[in-house]
PDB file of C-alpha atoms and ligand atoms in Angstrom:
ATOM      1  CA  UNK A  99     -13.270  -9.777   4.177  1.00 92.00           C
ATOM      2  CA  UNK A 100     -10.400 -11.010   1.881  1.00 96.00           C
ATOM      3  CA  UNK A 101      -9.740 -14.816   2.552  1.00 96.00           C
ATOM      4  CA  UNK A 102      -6.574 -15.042   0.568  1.00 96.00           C
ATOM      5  CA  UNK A 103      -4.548 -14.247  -2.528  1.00 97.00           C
ATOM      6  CA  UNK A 104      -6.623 -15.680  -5.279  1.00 96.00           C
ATOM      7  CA  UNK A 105      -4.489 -15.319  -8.257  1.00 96.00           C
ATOM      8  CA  UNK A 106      -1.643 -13.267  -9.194  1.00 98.00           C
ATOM      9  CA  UNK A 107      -2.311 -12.314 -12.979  1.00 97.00           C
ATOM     10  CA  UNK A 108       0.480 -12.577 -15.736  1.00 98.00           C
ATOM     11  CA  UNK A 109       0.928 -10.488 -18.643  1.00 98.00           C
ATOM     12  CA  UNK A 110       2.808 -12.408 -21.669  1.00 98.00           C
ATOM     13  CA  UNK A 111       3.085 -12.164 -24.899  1.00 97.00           C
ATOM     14  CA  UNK A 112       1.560 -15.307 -26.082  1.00 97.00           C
ATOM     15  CA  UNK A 113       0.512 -18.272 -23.990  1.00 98.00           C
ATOM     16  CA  UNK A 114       1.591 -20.970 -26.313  1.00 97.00           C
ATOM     17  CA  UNK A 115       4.764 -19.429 -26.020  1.00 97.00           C
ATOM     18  CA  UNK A 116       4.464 -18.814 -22.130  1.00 98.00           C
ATOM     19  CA  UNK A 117       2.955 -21.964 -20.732  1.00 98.00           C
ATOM     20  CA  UNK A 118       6.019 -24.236 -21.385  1.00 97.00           C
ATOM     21  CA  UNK A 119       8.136 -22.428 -19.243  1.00 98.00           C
ATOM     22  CA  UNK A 120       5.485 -23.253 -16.110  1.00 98.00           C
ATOM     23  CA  UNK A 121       4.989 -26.595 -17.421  1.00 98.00           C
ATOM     24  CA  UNK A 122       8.544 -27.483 -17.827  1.00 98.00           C
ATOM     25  CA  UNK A 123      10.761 -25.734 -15.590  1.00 98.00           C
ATOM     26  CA  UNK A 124       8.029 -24.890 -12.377  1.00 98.00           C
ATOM     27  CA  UNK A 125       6.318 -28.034 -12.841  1.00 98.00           C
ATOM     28  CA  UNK A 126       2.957 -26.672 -13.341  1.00 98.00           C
ATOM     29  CA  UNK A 127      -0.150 -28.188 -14.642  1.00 97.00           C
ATOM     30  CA  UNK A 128      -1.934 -25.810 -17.425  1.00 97.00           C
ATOM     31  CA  UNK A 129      -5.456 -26.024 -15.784  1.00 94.00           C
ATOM     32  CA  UNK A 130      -7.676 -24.711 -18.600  1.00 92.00           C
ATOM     33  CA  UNK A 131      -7.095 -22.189 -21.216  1.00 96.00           C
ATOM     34  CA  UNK A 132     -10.015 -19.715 -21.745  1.00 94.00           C
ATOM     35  CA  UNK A 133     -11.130 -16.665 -23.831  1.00 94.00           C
ATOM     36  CA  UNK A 134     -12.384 -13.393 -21.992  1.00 89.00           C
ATOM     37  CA  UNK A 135     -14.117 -11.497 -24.863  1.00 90.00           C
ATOM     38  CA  UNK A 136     -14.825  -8.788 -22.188  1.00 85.00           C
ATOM     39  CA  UNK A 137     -11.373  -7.633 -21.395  1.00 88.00           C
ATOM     40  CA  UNK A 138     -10.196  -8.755 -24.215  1.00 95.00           C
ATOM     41  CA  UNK A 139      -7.857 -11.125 -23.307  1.00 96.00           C
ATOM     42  CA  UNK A 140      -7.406 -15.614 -23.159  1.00 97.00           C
ATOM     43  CA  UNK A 141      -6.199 -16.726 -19.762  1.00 96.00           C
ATOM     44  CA  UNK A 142      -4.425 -19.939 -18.891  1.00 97.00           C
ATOM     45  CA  UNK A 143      -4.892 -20.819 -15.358  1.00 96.00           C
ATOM     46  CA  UNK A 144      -2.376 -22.688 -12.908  1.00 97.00           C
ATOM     47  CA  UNK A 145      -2.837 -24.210  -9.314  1.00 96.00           C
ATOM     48  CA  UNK A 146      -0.220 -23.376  -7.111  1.00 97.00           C
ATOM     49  CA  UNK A 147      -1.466 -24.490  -3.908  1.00 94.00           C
ATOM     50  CA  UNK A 148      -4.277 -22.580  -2.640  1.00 91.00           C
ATOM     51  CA  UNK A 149      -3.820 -19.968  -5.219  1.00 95.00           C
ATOM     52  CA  UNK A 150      -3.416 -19.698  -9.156  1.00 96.00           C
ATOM     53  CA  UNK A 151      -1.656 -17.902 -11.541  1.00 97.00           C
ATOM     54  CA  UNK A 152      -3.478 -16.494 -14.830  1.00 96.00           C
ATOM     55  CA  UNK A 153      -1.558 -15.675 -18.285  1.00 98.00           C
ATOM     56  CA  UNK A 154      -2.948 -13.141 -19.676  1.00 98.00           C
ATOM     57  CA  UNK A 155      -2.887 -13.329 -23.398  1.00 98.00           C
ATOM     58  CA  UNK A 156      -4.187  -9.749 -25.177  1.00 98.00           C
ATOM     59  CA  UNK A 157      -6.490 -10.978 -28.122  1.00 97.00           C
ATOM     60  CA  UNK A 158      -6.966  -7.504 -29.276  1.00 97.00           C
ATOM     61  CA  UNK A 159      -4.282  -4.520 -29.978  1.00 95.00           C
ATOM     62  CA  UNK A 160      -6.993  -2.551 -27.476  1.00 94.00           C
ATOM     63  CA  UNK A 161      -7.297  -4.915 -24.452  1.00 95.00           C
ATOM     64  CA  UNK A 162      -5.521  -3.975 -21.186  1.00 93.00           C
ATOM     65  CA  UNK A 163      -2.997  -6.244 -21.407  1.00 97.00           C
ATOM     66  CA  UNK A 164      -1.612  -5.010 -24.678  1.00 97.00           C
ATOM     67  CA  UNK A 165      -1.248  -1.829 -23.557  1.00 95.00           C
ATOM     68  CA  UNK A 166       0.875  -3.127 -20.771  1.00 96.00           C
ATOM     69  CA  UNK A 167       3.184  -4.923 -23.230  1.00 98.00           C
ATOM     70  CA  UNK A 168       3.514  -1.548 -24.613  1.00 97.00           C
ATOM     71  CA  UNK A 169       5.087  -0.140 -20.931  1.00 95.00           C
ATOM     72  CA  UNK A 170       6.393  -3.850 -20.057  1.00 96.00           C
ATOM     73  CA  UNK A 171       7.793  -5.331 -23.105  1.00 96.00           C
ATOM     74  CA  UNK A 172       8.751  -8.440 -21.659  1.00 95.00           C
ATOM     75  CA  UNK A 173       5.629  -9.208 -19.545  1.00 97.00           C
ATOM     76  CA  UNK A 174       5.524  -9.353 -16.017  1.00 97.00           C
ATOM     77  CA  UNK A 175       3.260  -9.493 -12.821  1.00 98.00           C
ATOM     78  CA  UNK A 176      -0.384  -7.426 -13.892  1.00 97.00           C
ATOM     79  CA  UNK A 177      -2.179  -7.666 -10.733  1.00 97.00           C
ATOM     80  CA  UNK A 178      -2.723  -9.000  -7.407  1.00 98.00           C
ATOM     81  CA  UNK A 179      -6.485 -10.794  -7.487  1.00 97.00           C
ATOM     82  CA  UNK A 180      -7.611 -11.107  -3.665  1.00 98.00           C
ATOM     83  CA  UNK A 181     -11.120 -13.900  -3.268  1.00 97.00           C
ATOM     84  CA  UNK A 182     -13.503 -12.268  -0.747  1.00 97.00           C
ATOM     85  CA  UNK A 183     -16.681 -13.053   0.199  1.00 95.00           C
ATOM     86  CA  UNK A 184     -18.264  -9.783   0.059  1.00 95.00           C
ATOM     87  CA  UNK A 185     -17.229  -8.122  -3.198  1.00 96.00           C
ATOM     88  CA  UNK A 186     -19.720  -5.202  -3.031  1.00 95.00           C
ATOM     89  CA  UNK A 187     -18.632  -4.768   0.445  1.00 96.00           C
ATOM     90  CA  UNK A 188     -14.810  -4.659  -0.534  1.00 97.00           C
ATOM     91  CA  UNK A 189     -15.696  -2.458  -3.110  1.00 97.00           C
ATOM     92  CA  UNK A 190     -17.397   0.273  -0.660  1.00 97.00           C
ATOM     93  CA  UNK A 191     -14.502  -0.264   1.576  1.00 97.00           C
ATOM     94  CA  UNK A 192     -12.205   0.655  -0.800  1.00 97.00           C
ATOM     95  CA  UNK A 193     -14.596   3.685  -2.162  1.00 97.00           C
ATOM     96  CA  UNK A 194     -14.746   4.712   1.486  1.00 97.00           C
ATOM     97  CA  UNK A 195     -10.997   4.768   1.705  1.00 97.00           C
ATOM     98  CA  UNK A 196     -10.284   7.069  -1.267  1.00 97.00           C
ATOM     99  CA  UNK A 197      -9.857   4.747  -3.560  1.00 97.00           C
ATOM    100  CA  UNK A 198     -10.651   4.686  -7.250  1.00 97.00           C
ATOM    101  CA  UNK A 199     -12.619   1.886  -8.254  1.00 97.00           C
ATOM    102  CA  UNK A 200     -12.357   0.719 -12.068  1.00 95.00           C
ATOM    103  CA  UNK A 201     -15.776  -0.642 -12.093  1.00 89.00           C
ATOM    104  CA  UNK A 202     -18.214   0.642  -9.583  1.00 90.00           C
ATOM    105  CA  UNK A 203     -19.928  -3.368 -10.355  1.00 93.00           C
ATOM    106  CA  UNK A 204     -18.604  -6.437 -10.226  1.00 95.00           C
ATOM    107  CA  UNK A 205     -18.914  -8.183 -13.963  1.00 92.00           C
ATOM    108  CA  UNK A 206     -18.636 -11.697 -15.060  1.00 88.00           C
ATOM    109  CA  UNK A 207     -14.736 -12.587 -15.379  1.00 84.00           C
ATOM    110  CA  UNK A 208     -12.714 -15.669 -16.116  1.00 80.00           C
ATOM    111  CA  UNK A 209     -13.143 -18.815 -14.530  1.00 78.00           C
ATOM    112  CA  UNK A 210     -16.400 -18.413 -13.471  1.00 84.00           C
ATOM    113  CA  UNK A 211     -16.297 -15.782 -10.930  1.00 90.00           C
ATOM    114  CA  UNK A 212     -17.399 -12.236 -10.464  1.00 94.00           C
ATOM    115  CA  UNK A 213     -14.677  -8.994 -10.181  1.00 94.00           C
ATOM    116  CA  UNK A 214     -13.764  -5.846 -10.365  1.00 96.00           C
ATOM    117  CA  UNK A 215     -11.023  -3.599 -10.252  1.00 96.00           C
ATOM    118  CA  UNK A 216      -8.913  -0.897  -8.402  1.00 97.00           C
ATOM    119  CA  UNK A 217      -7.252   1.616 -10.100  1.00 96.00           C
ATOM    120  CA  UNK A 218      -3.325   1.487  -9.095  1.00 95.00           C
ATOM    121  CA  UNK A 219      -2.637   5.341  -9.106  1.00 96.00           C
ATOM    122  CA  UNK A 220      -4.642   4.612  -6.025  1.00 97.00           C
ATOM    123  CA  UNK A 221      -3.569   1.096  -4.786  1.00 96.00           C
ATOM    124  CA  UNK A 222       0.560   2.005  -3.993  1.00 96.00           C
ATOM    125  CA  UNK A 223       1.137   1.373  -7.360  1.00 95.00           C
ATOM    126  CA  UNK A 224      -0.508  -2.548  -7.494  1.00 97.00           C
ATOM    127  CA  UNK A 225      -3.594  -3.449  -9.815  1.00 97.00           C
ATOM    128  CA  UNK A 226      -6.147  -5.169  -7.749  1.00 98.00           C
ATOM    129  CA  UNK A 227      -8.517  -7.161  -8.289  1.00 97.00           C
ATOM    130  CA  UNK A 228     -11.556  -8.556  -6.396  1.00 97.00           C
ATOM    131  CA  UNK A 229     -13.145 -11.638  -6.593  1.00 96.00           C
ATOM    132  CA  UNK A 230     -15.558 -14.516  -5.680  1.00 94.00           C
ATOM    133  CA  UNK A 231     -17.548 -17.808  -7.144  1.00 88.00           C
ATOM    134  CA  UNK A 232     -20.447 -16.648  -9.044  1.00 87.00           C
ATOM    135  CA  UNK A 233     -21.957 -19.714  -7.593  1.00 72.00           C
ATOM    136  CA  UNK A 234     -21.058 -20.251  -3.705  1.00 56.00           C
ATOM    137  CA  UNK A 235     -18.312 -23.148  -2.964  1.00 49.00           C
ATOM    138  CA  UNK A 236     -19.241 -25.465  -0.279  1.00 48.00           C
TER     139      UNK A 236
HETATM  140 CO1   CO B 185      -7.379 -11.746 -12.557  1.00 75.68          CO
END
């Protein structure tokens, strides 16, 4: 099942230029800053609470996020990340109930956990992401 909003993530521009404004005006702490060679992408991670935001920084003109700069010049929310404890399972669900699933496996993402993606033509318009520890929290 999902246990809660993990992450929402954040596509900007550039994350030196991004990370201030969380710093300074939300009060943030920059948690760690790392590079995603997969999706093409470096991610700075933030606890709010029980939950995080991720920058998402394109590091290629072909990653995912630049071609949402292209749509959203100025950035904006990317997609909703939901931490579940079956990830397979979510997947199926979501296969089961029409949905179109982005990877059919989870794969290695940031921050040490595993996820995968639904395609938002089928998700009411929201990118969604599952995910979970690669290693199980205690
Ligand atoms: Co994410």
């Amino acid at each position: 099942m999902l246990q809660r909003i993990d992450h929402l993530g954040i596509a900007v521009r550039s994350l030196e230029d991004s990370i201030p404004y969380y710093e300074k005006a939300l009060g943030l702490k920059c948690e760690h800053v790392e590079d995603v060679p997969g999706q093409k992408v470096r991610t700075a991670f933030f606890h709010v609470g029980e939950t995080h935001l991720e920058l998402l920084e394109p590091t290629s003109p072909e990653s995912p996020i630049a071609k949402f700069l292209e749509k959203n010049p100025h950035g904006g929310i990317h997609h909703v990340a939901f931490a579940t404890d079956d990830i397979k399972g979510q997947l199926a669900r979501a296969r089961d109930a029409g949905c179109q699933l982005i990877h059919e496996e989870p794969f290695e993402g940031a921050a040490g956990k595993l996820v995968a993606f639904l395609h938002p033509k089928s998700t009411q318009g929201v990118l969604t992401e599952f995910c979970t520890p690669i290693e199980p929290q205690n």
